Structure formats: C-alpha cells, structure tokens
Short mmCIF file of C-alpha atoms and ligand atoms in Angstrom, two decimals:
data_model
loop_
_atom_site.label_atom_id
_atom_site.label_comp_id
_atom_site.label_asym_id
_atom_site.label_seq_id
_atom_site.Cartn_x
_atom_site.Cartn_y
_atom_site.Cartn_z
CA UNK A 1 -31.76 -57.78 71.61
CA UNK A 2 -34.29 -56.68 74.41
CA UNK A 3 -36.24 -53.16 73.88
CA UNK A 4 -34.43 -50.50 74.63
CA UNK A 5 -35.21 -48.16 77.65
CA UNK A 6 -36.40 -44.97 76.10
CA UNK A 7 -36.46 -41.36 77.72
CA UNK A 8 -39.31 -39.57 76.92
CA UNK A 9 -38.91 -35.50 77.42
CA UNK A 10 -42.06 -33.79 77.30
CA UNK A 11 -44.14 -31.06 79.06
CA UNK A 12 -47.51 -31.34 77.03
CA UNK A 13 -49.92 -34.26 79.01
CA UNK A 14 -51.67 -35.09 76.22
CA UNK A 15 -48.68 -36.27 73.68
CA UNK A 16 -46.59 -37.11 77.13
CA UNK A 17 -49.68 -39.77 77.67
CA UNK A 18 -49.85 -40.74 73.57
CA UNK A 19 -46.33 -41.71 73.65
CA UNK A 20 -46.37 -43.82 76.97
CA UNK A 21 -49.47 -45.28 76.00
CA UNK A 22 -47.84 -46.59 72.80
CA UNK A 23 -44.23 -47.70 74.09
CA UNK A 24 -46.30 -49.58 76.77
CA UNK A 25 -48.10 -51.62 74.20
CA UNK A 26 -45.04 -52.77 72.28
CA UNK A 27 -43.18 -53.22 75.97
CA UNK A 28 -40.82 -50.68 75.55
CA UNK A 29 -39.71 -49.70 78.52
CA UNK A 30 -39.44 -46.19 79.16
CA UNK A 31 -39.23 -42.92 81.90
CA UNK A 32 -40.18 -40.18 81.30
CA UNK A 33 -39.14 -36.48 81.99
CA UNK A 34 -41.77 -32.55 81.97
CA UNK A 35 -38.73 -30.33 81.70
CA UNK A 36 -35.14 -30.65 80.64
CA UNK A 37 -33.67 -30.72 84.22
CA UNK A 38 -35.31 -33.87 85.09
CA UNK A 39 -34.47 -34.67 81.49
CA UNK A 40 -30.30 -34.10 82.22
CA UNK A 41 -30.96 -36.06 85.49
CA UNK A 42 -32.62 -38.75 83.98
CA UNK A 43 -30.18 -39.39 81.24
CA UNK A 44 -27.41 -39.51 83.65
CA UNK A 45 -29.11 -41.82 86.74
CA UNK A 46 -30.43 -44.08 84.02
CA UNK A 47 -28.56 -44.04 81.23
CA UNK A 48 -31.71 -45.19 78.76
CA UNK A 49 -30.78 -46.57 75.41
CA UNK A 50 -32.77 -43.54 73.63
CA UNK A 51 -34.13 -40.24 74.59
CA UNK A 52 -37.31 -38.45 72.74
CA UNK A 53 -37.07 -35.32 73.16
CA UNK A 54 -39.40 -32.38 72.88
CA UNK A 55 -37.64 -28.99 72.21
CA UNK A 56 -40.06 -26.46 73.84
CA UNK A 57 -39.83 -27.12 77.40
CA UNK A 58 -40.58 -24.74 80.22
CA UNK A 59 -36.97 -24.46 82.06
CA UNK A 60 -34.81 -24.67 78.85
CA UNK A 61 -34.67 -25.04 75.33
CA UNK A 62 -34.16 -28.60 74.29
CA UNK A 63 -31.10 -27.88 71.93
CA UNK A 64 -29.18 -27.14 75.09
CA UNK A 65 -31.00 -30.07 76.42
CA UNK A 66 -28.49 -31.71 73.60
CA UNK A 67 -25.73 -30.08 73.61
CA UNK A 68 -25.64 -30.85 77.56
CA UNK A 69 -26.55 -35.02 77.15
CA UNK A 70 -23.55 -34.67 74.65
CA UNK A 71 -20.69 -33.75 76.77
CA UNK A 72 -20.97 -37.13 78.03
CA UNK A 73 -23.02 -39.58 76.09
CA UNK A 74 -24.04 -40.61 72.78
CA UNK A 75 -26.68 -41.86 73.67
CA UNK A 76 -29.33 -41.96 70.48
CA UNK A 77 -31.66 -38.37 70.72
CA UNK A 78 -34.77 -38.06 68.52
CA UNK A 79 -36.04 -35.15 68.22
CA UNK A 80 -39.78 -34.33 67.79
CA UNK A 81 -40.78 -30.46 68.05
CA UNK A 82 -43.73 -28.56 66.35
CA UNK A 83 -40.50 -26.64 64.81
CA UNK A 84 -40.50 -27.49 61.16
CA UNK A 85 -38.15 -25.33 59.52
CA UNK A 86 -35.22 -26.48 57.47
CA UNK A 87 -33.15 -24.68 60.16
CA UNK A 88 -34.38 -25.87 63.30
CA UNK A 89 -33.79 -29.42 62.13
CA UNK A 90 -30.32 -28.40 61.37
CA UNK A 91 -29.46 -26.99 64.58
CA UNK A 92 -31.02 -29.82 66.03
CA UNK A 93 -28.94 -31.93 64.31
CA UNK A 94 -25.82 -30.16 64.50
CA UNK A 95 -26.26 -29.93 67.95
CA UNK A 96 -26.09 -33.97 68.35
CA UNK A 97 -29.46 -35.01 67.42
CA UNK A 98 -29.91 -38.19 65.43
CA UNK A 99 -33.00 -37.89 63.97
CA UNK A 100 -36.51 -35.65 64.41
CA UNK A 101 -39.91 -36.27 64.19
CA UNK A 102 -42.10 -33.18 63.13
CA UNK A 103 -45.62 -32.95 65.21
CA UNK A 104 -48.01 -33.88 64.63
CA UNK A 105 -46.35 -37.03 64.05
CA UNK A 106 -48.10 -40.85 63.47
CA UNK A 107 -47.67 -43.56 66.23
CA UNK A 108 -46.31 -45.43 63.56
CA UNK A 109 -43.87 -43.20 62.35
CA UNK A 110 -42.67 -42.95 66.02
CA UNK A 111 -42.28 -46.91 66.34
CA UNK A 112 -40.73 -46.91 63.07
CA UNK A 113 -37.96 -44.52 64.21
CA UNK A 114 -37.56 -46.33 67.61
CA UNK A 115 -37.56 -49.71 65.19
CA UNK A 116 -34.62 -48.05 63.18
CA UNK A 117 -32.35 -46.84 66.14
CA UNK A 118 -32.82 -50.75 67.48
CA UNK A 119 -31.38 -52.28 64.56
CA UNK A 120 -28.62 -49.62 64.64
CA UNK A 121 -27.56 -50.03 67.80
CA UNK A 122 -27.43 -53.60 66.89
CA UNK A 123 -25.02 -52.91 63.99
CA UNK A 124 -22.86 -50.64 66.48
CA UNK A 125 -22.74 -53.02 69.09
CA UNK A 126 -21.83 -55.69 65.94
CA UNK A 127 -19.02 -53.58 64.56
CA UNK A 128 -17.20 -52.26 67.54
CA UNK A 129 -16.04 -55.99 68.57
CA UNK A 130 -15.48 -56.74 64.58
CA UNK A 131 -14.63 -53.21 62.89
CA UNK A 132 -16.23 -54.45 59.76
CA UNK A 133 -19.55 -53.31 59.20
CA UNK A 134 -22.30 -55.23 56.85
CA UNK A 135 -25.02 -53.39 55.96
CA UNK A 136 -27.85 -55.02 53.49
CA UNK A 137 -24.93 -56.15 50.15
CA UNK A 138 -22.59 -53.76 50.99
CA UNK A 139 -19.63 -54.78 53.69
CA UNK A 140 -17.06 -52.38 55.01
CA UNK A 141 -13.98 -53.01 56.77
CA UNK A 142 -12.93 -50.36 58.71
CA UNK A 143 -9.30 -52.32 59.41
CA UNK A 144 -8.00 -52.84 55.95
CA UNK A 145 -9.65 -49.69 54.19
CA UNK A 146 -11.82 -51.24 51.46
CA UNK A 147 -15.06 -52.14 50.92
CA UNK A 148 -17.18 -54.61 49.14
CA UNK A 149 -20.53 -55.15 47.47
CA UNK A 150 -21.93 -59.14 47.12
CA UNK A 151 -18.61 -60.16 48.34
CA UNK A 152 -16.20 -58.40 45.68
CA UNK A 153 -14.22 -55.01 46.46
CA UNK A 154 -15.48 -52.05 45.54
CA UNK A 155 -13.89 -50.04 43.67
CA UNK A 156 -14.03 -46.20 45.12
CA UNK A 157 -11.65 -43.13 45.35
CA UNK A 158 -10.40 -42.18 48.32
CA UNK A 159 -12.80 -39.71 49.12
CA UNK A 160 -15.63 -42.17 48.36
CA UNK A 161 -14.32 -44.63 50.64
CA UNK A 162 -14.83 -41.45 53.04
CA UNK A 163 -18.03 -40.59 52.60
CA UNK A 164 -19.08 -44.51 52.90
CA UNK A 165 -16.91 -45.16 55.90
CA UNK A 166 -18.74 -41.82 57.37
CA UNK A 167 -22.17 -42.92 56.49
CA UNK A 168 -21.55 -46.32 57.77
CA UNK A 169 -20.35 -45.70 61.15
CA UNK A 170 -23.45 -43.55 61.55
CA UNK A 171 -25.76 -45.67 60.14
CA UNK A 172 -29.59 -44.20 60.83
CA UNK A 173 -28.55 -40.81 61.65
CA UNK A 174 -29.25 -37.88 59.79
CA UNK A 175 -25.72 -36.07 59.10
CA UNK A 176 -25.85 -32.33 58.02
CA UNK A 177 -24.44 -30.73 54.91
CA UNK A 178 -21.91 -28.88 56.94
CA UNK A 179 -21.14 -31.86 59.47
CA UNK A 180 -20.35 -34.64 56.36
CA UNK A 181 -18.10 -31.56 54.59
CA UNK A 182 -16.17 -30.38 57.62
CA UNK A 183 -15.18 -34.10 58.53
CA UNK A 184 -14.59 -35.04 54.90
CA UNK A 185 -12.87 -31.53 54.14
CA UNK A 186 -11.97 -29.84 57.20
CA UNK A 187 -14.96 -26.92 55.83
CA UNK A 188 -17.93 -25.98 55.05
CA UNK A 189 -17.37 -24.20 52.07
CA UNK A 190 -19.82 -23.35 48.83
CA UNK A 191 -17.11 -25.67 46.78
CA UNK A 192 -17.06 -28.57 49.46
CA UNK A 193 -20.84 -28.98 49.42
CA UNK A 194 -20.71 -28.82 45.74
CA UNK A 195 -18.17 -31.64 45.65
CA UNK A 196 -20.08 -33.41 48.54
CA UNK A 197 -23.12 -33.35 45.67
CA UNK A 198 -20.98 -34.74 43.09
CA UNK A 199 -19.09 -37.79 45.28
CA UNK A 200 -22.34 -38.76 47.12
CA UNK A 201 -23.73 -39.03 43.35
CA UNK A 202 -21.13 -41.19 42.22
CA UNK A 203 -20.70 -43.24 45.67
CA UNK A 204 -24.54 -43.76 45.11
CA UNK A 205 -24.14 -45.18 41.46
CA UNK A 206 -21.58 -47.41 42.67
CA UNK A 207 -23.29 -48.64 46.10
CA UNK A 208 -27.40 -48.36 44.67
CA UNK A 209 -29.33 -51.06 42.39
CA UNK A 210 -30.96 -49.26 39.51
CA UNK A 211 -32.53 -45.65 40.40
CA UNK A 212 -33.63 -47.14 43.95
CA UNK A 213 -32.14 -45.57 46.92
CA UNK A 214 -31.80 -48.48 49.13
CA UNK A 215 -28.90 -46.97 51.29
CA UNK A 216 -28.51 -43.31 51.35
CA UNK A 217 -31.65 -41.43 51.50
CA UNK A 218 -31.88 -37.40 50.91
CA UNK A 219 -32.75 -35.10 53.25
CA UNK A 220 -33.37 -32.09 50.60
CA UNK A 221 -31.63 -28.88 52.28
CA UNK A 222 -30.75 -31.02 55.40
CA UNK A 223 -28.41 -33.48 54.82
CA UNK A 224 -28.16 -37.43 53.90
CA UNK A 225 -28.40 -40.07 56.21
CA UNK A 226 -27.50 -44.28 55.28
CA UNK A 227 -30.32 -46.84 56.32
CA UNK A 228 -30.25 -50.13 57.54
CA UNK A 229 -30.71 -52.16 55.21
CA UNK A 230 -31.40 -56.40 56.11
CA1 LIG B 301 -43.38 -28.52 74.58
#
C-alpha cells in the first residue's frame, strides 16, 4: 500500500514544523491546515487518508472540528491536544476520534500511530471485498456469524461474538465505555458497563495466549480498543 496522505491541523509553528519535518522523512505525504476552517476545507478538497488534529485552534474548537469531518467521512482522526484528562479524551472520542496523542508526544510514538492506522486501513480495505476479517490467529466471518482461532471455531455466546465482531470491524480505534455498551445494549447504564467488564474478561480468556494481551488492550477509564496483530 502507498503512504497515506495525512492532514495535519495545527496553529503552533513550532510542532506544525516537527510534524512536517518528520512525515517528510518517512515520505508521507501530507497538507497541512493553522485553523479548523482550512482544516474542514482541506478534508473535503482532498480527501487525505488521515487527519492529525490539534484541538485548540484559534477559529474553533477541534471537537467540532470532528463532529463536522463526520457528517460526511470516516476518514481516520488522531487526535493530539495538550488536554490530558480522562474526559477530554472521551469526548474526543465520542465525538469520532480514533485515537489521541497527548503532547508532548515522541516522533516515534506519532509514526507508530500513523504505522497502526496503515495496517488498519489495510485490513478494512481487505474485509469490505471479503467480510471475513483475520486478525493475527483469530479469523472472523462477518457472513456466517462465527469465529475462529488457529483455524477451529470459537466457541462464544452471543454477546461475545458481539463484542468481537465490534472490536474487529474497528480494529485500531479506541471505542469508549459508553459507545461499546450502547451498541452492544442499546445503554449506557451502571449494569451494562459492569457486564461489558465481565464479557470483555471472558472474550479475552477465550481470544488471549496466557496473561498477554495481544488483541484487546485497556484504556483504564477510557475504553478498549483491538490491535493489529500480524
Ligand atoms: Ca493549538
């Protein structure tokens, strides 16, 4: 797959010029954007493959920067913001965000993410013209409603099969407490998260080798989000 086209969103020079500097050396390509209105322009004219997005910018706050690229695109958004509460991630994420990057934040870490939303995109482009996905051991297929693990089928309850189906079809994005209960339940209820706590535990058993979370990492008050795995 080439490198993706990435939309940078920034209105601070300095980290505006770190993050150019470094998509240039591993040829991404990439435009770039000082406030969200060229931002929303951007994303539209040039549809890039992901936008990095900074969420204090001088016309408008980037969560509406979001919330705007989302009534027509999914394109992949990362967020990176100085904001580093619990909550702002959330909204973030709520809002349509796939991932976030707290600053100050490494170069490496940043290719690492961009790394992470390539293979994904990958696996989406892959599963749309198969509906199975195969991630690392584990395969699902969407069409008959089972999945399996080395080639056998797994064996999962109904609301497993959910949660993995959910997981899978958004591999590398971080999904919130309240979005994985209100598609799984229809709410986001004290009771659902604690059953949300409970399945993912037991999915986890069944899907994980030993105490190693190769799949489904834990975003501690956030949310849970399945990796890539080759
Ligand atoms: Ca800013």
């Amino acid at each position: 797959m080439n490198k993706p086209t990435v939309l940078i969103v920034e209105d601070d020079p300095p980290v505006r010029n770190l993050m150019t500097v470094t998509l240039q050396a591993n040829d991404y390509k990439f435009i770039t954007s000082s406030n969200a209105e060229s931002a929303i322009m951007q994303a539209s004219s040039h549809n890039p493959d992901i936008v990095l997005l900074d969420l204090g910018l001088p016309d408008m706050d980037g969560i509406d920067v979001i919330k705007k690229i989302r009534t027509w695109s999914n394109m992949p958004i990362v967020v990176i913001s100085a904001r580093s509460e619990d909550s702002d991630k959330i909204e973030a994420l709520d809002a349509g965000a796939d991932d976030y990057l707290t600053k100050p934040f490494s170069v490496e870490e940043l290719l690492a993410r961009l790394r992470a939303i390539s293979r994904r995109l990958a696996a989406i482009k892959y599963e749309s013209q198969t509906s199975v996905l195969k991630n690392g051991n584990i395969t699902v297929d969407f069409a008959a409603g089972c999945a399996y693990k080395n080639g056998e089928e797994m064996h999962l309850t109904p609301i497993e099969y959910k949660l993995l189906c959910l997981l899978s079809q958004n591999i590398g994005k971080v999904l919130t407490h309240t979005f994985i209960t209100d598609k799984i339940w229809g709410d986001s209820t004290e009771s659902s998260l604690a059953s949300l706590r409970v399945f993912m535990a037991t999915l986890r058993k069944k899907l994980e080798v030993g105490d190693k979370s190769q799949y489904i990492q834990t975003h501690i008050g956030i949310g849970y989000r399945m990796l890539k795995v080759e």
